[in-house]
PDB file of C-alpha atoms in Angstrom:
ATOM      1  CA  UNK A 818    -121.717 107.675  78.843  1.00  0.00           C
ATOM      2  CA  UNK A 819    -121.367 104.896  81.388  1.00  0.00           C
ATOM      3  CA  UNK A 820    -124.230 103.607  80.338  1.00  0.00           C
ATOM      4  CA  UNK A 821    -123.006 102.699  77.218  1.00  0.00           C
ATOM      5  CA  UNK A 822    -119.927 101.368  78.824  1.00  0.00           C
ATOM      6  CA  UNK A 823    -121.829  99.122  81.184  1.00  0.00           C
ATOM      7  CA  UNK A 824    -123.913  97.545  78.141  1.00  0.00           C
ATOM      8  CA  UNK A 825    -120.815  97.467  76.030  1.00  0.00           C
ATOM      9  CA  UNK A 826    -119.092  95.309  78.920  1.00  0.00           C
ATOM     10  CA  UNK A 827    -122.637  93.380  79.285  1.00  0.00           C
ATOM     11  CA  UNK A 828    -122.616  92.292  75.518  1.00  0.00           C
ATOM     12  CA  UNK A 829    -119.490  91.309  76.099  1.00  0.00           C
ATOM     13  CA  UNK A 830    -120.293  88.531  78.511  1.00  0.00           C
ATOM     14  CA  UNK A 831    -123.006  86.867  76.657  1.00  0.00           C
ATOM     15  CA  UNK A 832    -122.321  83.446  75.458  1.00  0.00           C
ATOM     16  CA  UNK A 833    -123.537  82.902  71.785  1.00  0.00           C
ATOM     17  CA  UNK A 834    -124.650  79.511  70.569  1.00  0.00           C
ATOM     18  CA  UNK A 835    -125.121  78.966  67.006  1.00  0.00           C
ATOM     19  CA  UNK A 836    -127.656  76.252  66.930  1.00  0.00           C
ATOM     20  CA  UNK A 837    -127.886  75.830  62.602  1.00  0.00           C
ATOM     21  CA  UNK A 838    -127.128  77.218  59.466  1.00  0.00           C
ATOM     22  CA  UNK A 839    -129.436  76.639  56.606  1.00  0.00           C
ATOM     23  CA  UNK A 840    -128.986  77.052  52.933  1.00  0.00           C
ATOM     24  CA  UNK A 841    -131.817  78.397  51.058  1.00  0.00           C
ATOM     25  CA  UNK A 842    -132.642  78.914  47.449  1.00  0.00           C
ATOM     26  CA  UNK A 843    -134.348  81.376  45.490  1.00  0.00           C
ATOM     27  CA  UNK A 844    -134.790  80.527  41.671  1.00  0.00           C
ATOM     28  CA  UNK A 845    -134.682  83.767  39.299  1.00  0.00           C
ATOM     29  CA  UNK A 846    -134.301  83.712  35.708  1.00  0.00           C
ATOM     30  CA  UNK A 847    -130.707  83.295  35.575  1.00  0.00           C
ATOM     31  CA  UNK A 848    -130.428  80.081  38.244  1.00  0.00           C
ATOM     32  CA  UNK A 849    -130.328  79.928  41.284  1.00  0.00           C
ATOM     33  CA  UNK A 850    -129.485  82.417  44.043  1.00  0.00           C
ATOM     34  CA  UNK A 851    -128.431  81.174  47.309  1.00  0.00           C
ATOM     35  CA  UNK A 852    -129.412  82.502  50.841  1.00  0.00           C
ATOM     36  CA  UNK A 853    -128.557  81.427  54.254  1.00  0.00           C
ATOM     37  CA  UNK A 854    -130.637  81.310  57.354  1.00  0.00           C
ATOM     38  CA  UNK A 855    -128.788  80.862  61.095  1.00  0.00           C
ATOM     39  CA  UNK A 856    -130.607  80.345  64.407  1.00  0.00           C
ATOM     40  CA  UNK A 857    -129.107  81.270  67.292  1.00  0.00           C
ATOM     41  CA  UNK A 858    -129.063  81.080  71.027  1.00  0.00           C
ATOM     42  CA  UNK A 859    -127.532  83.917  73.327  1.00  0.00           C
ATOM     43  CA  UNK A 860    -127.762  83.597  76.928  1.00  0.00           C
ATOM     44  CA  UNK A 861    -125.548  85.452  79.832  1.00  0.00           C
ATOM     45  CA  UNK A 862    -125.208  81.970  81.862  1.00  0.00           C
ATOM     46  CA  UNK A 863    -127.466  83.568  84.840  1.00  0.00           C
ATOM     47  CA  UNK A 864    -130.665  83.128  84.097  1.00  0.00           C
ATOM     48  CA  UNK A 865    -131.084  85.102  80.976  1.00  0.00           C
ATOM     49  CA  UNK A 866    -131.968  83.836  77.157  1.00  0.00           C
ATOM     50  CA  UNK A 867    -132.666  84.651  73.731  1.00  0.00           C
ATOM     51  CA  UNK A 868    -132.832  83.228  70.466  1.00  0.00           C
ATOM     52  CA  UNK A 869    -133.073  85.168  66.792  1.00  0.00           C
ATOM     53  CA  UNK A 870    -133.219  84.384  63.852  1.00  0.00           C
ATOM     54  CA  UNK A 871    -131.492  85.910  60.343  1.00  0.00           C
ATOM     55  CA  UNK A 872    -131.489  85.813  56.809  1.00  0.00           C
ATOM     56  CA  UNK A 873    -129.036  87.470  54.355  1.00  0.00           C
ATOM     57  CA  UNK A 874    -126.644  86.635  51.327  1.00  0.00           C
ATOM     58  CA  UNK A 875    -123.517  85.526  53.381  1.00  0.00           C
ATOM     59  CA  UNK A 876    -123.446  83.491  57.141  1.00  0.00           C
ATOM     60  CA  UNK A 877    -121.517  85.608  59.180  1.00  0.00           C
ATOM     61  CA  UNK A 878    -124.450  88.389  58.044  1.00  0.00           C
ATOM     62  CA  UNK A 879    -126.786  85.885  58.853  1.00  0.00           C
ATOM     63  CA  UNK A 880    -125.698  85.193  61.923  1.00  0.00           C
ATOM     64  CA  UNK A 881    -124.926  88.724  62.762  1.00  0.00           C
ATOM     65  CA  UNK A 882    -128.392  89.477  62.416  1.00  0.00           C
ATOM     66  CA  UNK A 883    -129.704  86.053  64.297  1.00  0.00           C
ATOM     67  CA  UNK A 884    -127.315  87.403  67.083  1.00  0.00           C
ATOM     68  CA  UNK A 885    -128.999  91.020  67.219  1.00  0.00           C
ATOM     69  CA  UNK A 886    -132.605  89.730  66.957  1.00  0.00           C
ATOM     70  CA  UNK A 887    -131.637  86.934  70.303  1.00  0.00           C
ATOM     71  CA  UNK A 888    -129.835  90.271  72.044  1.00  0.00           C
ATOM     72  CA  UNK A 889    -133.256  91.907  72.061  1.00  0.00           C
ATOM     73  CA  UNK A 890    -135.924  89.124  72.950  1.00  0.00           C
ATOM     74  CA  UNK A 891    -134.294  87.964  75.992  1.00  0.00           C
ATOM     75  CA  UNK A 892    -136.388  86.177  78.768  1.00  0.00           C
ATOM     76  CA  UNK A 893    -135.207  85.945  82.618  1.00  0.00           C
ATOM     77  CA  UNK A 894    -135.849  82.149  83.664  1.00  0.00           C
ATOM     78  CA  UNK A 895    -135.703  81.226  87.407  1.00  0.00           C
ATOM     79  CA  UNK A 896    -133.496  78.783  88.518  1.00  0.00           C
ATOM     80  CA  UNK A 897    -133.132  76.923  91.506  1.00  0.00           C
ATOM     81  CA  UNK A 898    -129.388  77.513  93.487  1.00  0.00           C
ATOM     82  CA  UNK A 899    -128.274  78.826  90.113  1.00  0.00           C
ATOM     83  CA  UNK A 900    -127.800  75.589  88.620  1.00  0.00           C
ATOM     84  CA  UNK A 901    -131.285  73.850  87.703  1.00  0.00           C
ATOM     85  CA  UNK A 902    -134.620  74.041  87.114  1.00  0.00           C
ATOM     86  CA  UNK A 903    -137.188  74.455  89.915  1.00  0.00           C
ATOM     87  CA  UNK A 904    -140.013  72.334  88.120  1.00  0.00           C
ATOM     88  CA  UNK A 905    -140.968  69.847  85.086  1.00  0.00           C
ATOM     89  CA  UNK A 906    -142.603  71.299  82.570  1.00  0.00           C
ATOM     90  CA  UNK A 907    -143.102  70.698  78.652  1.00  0.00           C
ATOM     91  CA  UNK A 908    -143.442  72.795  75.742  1.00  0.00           C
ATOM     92  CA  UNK A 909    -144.714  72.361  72.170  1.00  0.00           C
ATOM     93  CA  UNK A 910    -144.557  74.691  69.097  1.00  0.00           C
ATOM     94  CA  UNK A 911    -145.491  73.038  65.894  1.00  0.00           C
ATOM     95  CA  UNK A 912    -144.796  69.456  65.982  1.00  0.00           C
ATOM     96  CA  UNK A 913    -142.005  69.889  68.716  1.00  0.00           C
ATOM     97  CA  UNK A 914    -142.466  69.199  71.785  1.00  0.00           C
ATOM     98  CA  UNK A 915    -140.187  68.822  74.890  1.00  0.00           C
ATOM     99  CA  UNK A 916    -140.187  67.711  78.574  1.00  0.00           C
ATOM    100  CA  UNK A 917    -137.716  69.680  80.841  1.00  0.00           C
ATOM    101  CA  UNK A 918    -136.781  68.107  84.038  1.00  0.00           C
ATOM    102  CA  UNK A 919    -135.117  69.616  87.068  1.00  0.00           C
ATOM    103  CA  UNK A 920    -132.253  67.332  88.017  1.00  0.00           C
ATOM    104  CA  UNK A 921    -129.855  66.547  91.484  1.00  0.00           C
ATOM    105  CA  UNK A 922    -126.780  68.173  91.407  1.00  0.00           C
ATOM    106  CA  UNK A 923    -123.753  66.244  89.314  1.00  0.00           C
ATOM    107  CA  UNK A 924    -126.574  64.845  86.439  1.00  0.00           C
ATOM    108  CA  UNK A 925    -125.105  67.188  83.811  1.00  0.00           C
ATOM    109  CA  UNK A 926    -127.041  68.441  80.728  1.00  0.00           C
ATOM    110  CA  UNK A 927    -128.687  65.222  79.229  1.00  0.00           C
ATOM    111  CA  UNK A 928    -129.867  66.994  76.249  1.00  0.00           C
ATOM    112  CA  UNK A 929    -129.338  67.012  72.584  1.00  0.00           C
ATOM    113  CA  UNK A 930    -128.675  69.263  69.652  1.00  0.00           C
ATOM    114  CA  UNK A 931    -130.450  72.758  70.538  1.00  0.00           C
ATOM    115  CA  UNK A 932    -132.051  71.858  73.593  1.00  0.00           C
ATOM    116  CA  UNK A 933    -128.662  71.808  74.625  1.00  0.00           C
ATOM    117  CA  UNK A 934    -126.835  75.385  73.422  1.00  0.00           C
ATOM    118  CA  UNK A 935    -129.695  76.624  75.241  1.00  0.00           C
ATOM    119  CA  UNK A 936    -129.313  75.275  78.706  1.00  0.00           C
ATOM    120  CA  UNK A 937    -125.734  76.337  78.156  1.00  0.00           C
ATOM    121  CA  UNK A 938    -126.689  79.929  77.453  1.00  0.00           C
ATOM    122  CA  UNK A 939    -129.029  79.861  80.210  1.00  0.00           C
ATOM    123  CA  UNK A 940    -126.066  78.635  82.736  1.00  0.00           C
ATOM    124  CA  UNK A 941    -128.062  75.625  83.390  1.00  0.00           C
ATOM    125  CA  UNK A 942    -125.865  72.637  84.800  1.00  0.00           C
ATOM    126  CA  UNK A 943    -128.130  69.865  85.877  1.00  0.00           C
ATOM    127  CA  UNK A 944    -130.966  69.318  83.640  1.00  0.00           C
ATOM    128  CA  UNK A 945    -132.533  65.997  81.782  1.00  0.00           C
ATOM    129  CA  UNK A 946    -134.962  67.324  78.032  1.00  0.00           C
ATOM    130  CA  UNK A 947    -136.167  64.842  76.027  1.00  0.00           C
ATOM    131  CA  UNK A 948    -137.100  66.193  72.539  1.00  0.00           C
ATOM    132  CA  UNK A 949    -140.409  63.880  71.281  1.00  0.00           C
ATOM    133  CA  UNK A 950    -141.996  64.510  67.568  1.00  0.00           C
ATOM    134  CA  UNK A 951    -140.425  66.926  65.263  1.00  0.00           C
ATOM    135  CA  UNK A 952    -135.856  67.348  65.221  1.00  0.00           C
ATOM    136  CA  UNK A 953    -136.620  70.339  63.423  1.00  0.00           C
ATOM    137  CA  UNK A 954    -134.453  72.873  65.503  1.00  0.00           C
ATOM    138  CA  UNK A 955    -136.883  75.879  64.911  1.00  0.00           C
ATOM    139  CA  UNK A 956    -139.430  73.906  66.538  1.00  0.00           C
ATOM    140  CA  UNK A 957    -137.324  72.432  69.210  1.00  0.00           C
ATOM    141  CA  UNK A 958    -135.990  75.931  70.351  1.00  0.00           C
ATOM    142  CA  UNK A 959    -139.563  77.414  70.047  1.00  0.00           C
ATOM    143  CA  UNK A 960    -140.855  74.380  71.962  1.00  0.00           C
ATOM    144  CA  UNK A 961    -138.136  75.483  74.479  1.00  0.00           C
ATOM    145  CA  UNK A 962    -138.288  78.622  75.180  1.00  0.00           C
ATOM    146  CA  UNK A 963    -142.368  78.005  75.828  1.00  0.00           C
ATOM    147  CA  UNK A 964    -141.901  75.600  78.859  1.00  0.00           C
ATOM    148  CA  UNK A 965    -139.257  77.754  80.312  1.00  0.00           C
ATOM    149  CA  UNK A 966    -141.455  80.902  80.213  1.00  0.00           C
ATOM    150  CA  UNK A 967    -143.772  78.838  81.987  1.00  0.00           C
ATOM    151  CA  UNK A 968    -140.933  78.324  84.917  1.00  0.00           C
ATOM    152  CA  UNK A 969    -141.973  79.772  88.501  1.00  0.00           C
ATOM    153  CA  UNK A 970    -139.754  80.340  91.093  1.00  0.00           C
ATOM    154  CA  UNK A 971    -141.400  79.160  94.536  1.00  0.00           C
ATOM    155  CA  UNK A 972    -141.139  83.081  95.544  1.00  0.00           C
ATOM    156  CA  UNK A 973    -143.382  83.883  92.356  1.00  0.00           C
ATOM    157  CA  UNK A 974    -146.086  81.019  93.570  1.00  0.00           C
ATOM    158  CA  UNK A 975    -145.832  81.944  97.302  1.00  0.00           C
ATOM    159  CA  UNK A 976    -146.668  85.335  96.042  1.00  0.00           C
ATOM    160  CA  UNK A 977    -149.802  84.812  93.935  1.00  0.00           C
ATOM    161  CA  UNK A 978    -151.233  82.377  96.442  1.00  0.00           C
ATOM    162  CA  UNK A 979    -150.549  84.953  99.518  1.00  0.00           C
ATOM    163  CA  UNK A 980    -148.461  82.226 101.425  1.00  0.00           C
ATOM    164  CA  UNK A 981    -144.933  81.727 102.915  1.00  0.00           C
ATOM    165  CA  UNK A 982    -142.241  80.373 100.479  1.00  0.00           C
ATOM    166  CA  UNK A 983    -142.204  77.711 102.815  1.00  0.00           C
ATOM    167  CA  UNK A 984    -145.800  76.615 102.957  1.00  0.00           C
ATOM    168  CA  UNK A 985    -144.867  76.122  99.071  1.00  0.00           C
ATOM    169  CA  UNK A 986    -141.675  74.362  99.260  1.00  0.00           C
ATOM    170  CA  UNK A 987    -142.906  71.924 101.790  1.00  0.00           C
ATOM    171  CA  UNK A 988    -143.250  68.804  99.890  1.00  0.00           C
ATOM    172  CA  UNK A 989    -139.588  68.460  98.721  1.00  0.00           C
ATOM    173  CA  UNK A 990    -137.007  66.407  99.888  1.00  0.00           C
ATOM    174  CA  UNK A 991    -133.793  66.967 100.859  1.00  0.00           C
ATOM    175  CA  UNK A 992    -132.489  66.795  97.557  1.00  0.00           C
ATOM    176  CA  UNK A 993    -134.737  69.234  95.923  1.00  0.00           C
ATOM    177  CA  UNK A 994    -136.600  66.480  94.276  1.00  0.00           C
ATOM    178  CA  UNK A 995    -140.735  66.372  95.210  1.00  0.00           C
ATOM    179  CA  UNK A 996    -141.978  63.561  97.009  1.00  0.00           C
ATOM    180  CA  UNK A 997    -144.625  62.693  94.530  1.00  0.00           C
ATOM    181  CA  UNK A 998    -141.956  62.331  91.989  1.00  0.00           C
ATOM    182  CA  UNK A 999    -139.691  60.104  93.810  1.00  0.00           C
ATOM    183  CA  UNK A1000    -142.251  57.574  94.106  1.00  0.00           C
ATOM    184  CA  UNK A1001    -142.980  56.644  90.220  1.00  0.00           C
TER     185      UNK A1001
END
């Protein structure tokens, strides 16, 4: 019973994104019969993040059933001091690709369109994405969330390689920038 409770209060917490509604058609003998398909983003602003997908009749089914599908194919993504990223990376899926960069504190989210109501749901604050090839928002939140599952905390590195979290961390700067990136 206070299981339920604690998941109940959980759900409750989650910030939902909706990141596009789509009209589709399906011709039958009569006409036309119209469909809608919703992507969305739901993310507990602490690291955690979904997205689903859902197709039905009416949008708020739709997205009803987006929501449900994001609840249960969340992903934990480290991030550094709660508020960024701890590394570049990209992603592609399709014809999207994208280039996540960690960022100093007080950049702000310089993303656009769903690149965005993801860091949001993630509880990302400083972050720079630039979206390159396809806009199409599938593609772009696929593209996404395959860069941040490649995310590694230092603690997750340190581990593999059987070193110190410090031995792995040495080559930053004081602002959490690497020194091989501040020179470019």
């Amino acid at each position: 019973m206070a299981r339920a409770a604690e998941q109940q209060r959980e759900e409750s917490e989650l910030i939902e994104r909706l990141v596009s509604v789509n009209r589709v058609a399906k011709v039958v003998k009569g006409g036309k019969r119209f469909g809608f398909a919703a992507l969305m983003v739901v993310g507990d602003g602490k690291g955690r993040v979904g997205f689903g997908t859902g197709k039905a009749r009416e949008v708020p089914e739709a997205i009803c059933k987006a929501t449900e599908q994001a609840k249960r194919q969340m992903i934990r993504v480290p991030l550094r001091e709660a508020r960024t990223l701890h590394h570049d990376t990209k992603g592609h899926a399709g014809a999207g690709r994208v280039i996540l960069r960690a960022a100093p504190q007080g950049t702000g989210i310089i993303a656009g369109g769903p690149l965005r109501a993801i860091f949001d749901a993630l509880g990302v604050q400083d972050v720079v994405a630039k979206a390159v090839g396809s806009n199409n928002p599938h593609s772009l939140v696929n593209a996404t969330f395959e860069g941040l599952k490649r995310m590694q905390s230092p603690r997750q590195v340190a581990a593999r390689r059987g070193k110190k979290v410090s031995d792995v961390v040495a080559g930053r700067d004081a602002d959490g920038v690497s020194s091989a990136q501040g020179e470019e």
